[in-house]
Coordinates of C-alpha atoms and ligand atoms in Angstrom, one line a residue:
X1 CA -86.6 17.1 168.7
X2 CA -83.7 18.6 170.9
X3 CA -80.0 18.4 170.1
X4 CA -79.5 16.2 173.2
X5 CA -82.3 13.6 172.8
X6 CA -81.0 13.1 168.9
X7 CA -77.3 12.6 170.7
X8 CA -78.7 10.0 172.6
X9 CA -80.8 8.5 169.9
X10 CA -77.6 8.0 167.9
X11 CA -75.2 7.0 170.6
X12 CA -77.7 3.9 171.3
X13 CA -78.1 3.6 167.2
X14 CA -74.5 3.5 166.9
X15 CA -73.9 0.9 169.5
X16 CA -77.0 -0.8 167.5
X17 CA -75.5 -0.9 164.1
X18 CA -71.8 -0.2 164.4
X19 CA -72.7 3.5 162.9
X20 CA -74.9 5.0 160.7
X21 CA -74.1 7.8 157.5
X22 CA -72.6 10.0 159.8
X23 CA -71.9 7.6 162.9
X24 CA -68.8 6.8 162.0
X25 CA -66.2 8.6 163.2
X26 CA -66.6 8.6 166.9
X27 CA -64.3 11.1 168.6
X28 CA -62.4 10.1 172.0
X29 CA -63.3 13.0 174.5
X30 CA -59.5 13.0 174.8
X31 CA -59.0 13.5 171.3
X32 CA -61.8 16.3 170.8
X33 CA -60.6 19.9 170.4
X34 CA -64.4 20.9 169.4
X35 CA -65.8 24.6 170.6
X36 CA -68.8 24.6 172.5
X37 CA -69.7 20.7 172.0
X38 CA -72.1 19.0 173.7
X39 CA -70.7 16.0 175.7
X40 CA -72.0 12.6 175.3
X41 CA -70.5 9.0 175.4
X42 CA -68.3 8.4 172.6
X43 CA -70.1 11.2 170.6
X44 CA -69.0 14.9 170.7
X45 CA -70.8 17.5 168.3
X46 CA -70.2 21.3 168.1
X47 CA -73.6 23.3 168.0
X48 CA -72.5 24.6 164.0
X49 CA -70.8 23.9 161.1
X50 CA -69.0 26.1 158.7
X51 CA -68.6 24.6 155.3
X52 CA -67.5 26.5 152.2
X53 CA -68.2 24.7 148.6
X54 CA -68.5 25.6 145.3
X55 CA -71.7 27.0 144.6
X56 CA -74.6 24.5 143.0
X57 CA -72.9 21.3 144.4
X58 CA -74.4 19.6 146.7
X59 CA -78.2 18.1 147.5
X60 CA -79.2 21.0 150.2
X61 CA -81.9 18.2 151.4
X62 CA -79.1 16.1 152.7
X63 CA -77.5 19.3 154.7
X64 CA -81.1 19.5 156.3
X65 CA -80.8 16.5 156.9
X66 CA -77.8 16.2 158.8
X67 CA -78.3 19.2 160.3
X68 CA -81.8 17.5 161.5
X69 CA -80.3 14.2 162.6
X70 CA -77.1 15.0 164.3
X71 CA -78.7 18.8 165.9
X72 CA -75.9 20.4 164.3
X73 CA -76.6 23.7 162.9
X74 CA -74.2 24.2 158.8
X75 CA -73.5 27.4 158.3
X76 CA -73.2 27.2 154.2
X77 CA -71.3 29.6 152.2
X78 CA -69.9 28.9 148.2
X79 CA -66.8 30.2 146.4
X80 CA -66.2 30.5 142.2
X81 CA -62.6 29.1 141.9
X82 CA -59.9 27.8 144.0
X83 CA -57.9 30.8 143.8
X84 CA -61.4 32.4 145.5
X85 CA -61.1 29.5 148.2
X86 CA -57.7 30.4 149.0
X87 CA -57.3 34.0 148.9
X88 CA -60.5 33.8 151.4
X89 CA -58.3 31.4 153.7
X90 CA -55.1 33.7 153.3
X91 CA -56.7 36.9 153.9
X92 CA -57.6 35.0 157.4
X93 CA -60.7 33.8 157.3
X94 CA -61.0 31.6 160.5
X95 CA -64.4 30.1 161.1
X96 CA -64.3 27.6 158.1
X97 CA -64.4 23.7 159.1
X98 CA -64.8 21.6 156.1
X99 CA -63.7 23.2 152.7
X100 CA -63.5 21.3 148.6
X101 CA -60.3 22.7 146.9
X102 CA -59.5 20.6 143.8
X103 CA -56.6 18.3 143.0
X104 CA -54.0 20.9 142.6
X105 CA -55.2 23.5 145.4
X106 CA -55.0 20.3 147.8
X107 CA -51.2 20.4 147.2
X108 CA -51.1 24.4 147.7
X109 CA -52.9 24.3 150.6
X110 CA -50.9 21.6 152.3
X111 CA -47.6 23.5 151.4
X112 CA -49.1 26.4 153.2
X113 CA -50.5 24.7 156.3
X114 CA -54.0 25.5 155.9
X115 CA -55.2 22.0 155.9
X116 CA -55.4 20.3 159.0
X117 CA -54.6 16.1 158.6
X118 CA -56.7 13.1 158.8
X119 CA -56.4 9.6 159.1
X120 CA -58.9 7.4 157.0
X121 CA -59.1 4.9 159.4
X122 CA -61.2 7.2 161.6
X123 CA -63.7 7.6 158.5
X124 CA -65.1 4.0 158.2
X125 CA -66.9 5.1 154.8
X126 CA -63.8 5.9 153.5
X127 CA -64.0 2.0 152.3
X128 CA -66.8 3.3 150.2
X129 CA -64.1 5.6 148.0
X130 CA -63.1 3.6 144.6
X131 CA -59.6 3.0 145.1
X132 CA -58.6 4.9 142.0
X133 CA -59.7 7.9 143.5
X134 CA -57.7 7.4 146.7
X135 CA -54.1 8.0 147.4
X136 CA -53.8 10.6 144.4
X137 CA -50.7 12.2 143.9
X138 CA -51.9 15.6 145.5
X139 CA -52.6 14.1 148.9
X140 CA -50.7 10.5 149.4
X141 CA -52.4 8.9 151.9
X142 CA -55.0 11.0 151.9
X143 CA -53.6 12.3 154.8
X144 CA -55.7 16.0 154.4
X145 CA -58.6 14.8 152.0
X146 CA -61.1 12.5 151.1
X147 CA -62.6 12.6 147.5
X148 CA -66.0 14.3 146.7
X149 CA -66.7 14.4 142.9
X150 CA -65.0 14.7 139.6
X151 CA -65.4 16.1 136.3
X152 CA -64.1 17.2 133.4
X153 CA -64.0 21.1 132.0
X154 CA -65.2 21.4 128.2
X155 CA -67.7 23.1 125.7
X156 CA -71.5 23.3 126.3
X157 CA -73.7 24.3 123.6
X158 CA -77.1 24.8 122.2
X159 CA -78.4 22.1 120.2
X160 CA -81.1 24.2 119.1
X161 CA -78.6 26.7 117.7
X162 CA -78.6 26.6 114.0
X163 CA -75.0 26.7 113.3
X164 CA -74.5 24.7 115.8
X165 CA -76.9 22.2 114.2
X166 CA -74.7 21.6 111.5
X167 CA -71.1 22.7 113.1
X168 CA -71.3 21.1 116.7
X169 CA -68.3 22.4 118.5
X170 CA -66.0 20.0 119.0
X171 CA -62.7 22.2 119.5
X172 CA -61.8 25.0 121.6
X173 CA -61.7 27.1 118.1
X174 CA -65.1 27.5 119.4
X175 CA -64.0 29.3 122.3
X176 CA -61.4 31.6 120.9
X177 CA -61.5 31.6 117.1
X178 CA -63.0 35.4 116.4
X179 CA -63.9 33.2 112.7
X180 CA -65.9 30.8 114.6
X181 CA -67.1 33.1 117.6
X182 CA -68.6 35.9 114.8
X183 CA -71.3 33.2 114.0
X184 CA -72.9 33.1 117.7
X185 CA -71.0 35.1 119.9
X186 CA -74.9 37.7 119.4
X187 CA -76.3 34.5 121.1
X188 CA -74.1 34.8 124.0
X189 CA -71.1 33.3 125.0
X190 CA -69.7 32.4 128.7
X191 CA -66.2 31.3 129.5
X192 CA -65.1 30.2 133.3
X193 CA -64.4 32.8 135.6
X194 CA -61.6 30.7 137.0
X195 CA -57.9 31.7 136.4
X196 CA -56.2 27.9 136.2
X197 CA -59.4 27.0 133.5
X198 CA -59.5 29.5 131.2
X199 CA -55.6 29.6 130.4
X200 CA -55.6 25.8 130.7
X201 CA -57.8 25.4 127.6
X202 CA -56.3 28.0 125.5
X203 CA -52.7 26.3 126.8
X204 CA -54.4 22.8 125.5
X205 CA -55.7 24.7 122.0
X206 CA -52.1 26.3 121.1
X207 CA -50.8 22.6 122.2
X208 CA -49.4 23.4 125.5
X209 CA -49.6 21.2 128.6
X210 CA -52.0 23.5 130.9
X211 CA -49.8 23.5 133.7
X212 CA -46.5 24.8 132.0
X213 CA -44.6 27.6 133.4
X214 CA -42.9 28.5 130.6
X215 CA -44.0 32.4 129.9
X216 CA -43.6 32.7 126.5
X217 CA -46.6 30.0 126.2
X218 CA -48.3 31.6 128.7
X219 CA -48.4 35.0 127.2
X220 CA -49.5 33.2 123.8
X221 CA -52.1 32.3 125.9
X222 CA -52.8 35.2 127.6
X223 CA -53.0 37.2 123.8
X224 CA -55.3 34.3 122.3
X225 CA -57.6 34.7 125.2
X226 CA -57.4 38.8 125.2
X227 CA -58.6 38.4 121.4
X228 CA -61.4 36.2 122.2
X229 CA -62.4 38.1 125.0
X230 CA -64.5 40.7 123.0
X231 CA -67.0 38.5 121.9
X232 CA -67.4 37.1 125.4
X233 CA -70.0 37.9 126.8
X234 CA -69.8 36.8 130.6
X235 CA -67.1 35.5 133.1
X236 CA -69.4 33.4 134.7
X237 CA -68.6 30.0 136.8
X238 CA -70.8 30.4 139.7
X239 CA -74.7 30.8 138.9
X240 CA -74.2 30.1 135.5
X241 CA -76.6 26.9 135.9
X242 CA -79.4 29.5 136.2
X243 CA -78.6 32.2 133.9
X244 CA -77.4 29.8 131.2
X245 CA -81.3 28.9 131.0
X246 CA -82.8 32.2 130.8
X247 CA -83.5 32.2 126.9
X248 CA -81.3 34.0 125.2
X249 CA -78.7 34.9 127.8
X250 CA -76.1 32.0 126.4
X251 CA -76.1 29.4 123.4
X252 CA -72.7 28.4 124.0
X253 CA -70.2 28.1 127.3
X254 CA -66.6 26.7 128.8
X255 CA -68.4 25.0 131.1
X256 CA -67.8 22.1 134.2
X257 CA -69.6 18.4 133.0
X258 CA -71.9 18.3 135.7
X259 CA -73.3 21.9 135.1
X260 CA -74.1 21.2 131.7
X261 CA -75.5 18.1 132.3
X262 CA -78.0 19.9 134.6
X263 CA -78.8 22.1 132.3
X264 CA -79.3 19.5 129.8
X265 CA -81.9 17.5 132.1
X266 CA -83.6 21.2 132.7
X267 CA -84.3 21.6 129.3
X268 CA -85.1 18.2 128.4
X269 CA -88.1 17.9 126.9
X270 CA -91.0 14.3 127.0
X271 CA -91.6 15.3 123.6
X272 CA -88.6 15.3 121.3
X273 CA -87.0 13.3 124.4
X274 CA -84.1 15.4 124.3
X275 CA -82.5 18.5 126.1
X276 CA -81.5 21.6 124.5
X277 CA -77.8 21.6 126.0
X278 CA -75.2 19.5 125.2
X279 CA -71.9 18.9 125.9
X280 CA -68.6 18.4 123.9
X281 CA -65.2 17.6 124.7
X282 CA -63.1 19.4 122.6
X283 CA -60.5 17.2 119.8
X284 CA -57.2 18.9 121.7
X285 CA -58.1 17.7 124.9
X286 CA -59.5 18.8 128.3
X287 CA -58.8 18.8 132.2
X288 CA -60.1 16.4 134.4
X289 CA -60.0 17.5 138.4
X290 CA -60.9 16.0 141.4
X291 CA -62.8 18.0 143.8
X292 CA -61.8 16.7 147.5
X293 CA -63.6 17.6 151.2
X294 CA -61.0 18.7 153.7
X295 CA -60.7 20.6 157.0
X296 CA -58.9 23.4 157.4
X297 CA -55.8 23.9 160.1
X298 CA -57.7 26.6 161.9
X299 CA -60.8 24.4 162.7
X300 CA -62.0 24.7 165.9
X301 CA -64.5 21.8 165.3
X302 CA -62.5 18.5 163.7
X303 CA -64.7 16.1 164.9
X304 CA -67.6 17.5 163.6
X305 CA -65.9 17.9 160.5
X306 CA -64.8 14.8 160.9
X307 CA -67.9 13.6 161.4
X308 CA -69.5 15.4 158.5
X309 CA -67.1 14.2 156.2
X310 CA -68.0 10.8 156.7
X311 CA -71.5 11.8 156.1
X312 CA -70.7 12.9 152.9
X313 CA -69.2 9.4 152.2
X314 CA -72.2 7.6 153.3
X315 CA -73.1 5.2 149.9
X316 CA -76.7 6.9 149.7
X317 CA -75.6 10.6 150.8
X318 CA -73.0 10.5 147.8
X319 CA -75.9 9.2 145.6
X320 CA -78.3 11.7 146.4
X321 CA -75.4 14.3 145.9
X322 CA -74.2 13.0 142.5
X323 CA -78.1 12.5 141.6
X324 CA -78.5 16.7 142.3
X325 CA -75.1 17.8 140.9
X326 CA -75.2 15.3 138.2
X327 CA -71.2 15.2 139.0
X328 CA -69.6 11.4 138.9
X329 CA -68.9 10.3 142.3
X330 CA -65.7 8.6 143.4
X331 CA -67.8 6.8 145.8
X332 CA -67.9 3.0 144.8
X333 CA -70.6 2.1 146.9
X334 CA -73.1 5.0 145.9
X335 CA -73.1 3.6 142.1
X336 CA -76.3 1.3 142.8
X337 CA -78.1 4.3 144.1
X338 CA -77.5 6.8 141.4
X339 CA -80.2 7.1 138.7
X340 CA -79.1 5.3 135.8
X341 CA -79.5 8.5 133.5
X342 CA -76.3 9.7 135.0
X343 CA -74.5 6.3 135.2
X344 CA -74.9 6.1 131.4
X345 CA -74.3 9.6 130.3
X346 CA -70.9 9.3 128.9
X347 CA -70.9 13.1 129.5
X348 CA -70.3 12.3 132.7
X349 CA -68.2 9.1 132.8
X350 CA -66.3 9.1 129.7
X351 CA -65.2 6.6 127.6
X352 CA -61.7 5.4 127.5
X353 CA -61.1 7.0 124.2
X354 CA -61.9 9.9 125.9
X355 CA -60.3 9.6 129.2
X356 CA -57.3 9.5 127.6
X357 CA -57.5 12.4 126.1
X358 CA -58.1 14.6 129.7
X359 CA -55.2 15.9 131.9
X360 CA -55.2 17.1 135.5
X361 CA -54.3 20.4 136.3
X362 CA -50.9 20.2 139.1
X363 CA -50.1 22.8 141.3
X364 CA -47.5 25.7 139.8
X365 CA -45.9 26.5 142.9
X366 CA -44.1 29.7 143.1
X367 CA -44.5 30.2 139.5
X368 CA -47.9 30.5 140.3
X369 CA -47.4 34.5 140.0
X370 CA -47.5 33.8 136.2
X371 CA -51.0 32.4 136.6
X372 CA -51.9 35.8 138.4
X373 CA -50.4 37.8 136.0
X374 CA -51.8 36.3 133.3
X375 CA -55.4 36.8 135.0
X376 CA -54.7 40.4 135.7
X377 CA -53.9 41.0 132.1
X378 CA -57.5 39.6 131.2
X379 CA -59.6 40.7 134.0
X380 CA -58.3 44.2 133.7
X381 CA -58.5 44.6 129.7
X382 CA -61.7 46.1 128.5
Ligands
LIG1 N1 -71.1 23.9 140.2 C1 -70.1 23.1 140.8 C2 -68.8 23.1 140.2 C3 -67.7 22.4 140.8 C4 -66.5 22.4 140.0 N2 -65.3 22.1 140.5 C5 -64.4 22.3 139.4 C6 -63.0 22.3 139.7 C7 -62.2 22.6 138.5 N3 -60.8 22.8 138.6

């Protein structure tokens, strides 16, 4: 069907229903700013879409299926780390609309301008958010960013591993204890390719809050890490979904909830009614983040980002999302629509006793050269 005739479809559905997934945000032609957008009624939408994600982390059906409904065409692209996202933006990458930093990138990117601003009340499934999620620290108001999913950062394992049978790792020893890593480390181990995660949980092993500046901690950290590091086998944050399942690439990873609880619904088996990949986190402690959809300053296409973004907030859009990322959605009103696997996987949603036990990562500011440093020190050491 042509872009036009779908425009017109959803103008008179809009008027219909007061909006559909995506109809909410209608944008006032005096208002829109969007490049080469087709006019019509209340409804402008560019032609594209550039949106930039974390790799494995989002249901590519429901892309299709905006791109389908609304004739816009997404031009999809993923990033590793935050630090990735941002050094893409600062090098001047224009041409990105809609973008996910996490919690403390949010704040970054605000202080440097690269996030253009919002108002929720032009995103009516914004009332679908849980209000815990909203108004966070990094972003009051949420005057940049809406929330997209959360998750915590801790150990995944093996549970076929023998050692692991009767030691399951329950401490970031596991990570970076050469005593420990000597027993598997032949069965492959992966650690986060990210430069806030990695330090974080050897900051949270020696004791240290994972956001300190202080630098004699951080070289602690950066010397526990740089003795672990030989029994690493990968730097991996990006396909490791994938290559964590091809047998015997890696029994045991620093790894993001929802990942591993992919992998452990890959694996599972009718049989033994279990999967082979589990995940633990560790007695210390772990981060918690927040992963947020915003729109950068240099978009040329807000309302369709605009627009988008509300899609993504749709009750059964964030289901079907949290139902392929196996990520916990912020999204109140997608709960009854998420398979019940997930709702109940306290992997997933922890318990209390858990929760308490997770910190956010906060932006570092200009001691963020530390961070850098740190990075250098272990990315360049063979
Ligand atoms: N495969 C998707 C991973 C998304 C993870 N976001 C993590 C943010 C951690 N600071």
């Amino acid at each position: 069907m042509k872009k036009l005739t779908w425009i017109l479809l959803l103008v008179l559905l809009m008027a219909a229903c007061g909006g559909g997934p995506g109809g909410g945000p209608s944008s006032d032609s005096e208002a829109s700013s969007d490049a080469g957008a087709e006019s019509s009624g209340e409804v402008q939408l560019a032609d594209e879409l550039s949106v930039y994600n974390w790799s494995e982390y989002i249901d590519e059906e429901k892309l299709a299926e905006y791109e389908e409904t609304y004739g816009v065409d997404i031009i999809y692209d993923t990033f590793a780390s935050n630090e990735d996202l941002l050094a893409k933006l600062q090098a001047g990458a224009e041409g990105y609309d809609v973008i996910f930093p996490s919690d403390y990138m949010v704040a970054n990117m605000i202080d440097l301008g690269l996030l253009a601003e919002i108002d929720t009340a032009d995103i009516p499934n914004f009332a679908n958010i849980d209000p815990q999620f909203a108004n966070a620290p990094f972003d009051p108001g949420n005057a940049h960013c809406v929330p997209y999913q959360w998750g915590t950062t801790g150990i995944g394992y093996q549970a076929s591993n023998e050692f692991f049978q009767e030691n399951p790792p329950d401490s970031w020893a596991y990570l970076f204890d050469p005593a420990l890593l000597e027993k598997y480390a032949d069965d492959g181990v992966n650690v986060l390719n990210d430069p806030r995660e990695l330090p974080g949980a050897a900051l949270i092993y020696l004791g240290y809050d994972p956001n300190t500046t202080n630098p004699d901690e951080l070289n602690e950290a950066r010397d526990l890490i740089l003795t672990a590091k030989p029994y690493w086998k990968t730097f991996n944050s990006e396909d490791y979904d994938d290559s964590l399942l091809i047998p015997g690439e890696v029994t045991l990873t620093q790894g993001w909830s929802g990942d591993v609880a992919n992998a452990y619904w890959s694996t599972y088996d009718d049989e033994t009614e279990d999967g082979d990949w589990y995940y633990s986190i560790p007695q210390e402690g772990a981060v918690k983040w927040l992963d947020n959809i915003c729109i950068t300053a240099s978009s040329e296409r807000y309302d369709t980002a605009l627009h988008f973004m509300n899609y993504l907030l749709d009750a059964e859009v964030g289901a079907a999302i949290t139902n392929f990322t196996y990520y916990a959605s912020p999204n109140l009103a997608a709960q009854e629509f998420i398979l019940d696997e997930i709702l109940q996987d306290e992997s997933i949603f922890p318990p209390d006793e858990v929760q308490d036990k997770l910190v956010w990562l906060t932006q570092v500011g200009e001691d963020s050269f530390l961070y850098d440093e740190l990075w250098t020190a272990v990315k360049s050491s063979q």
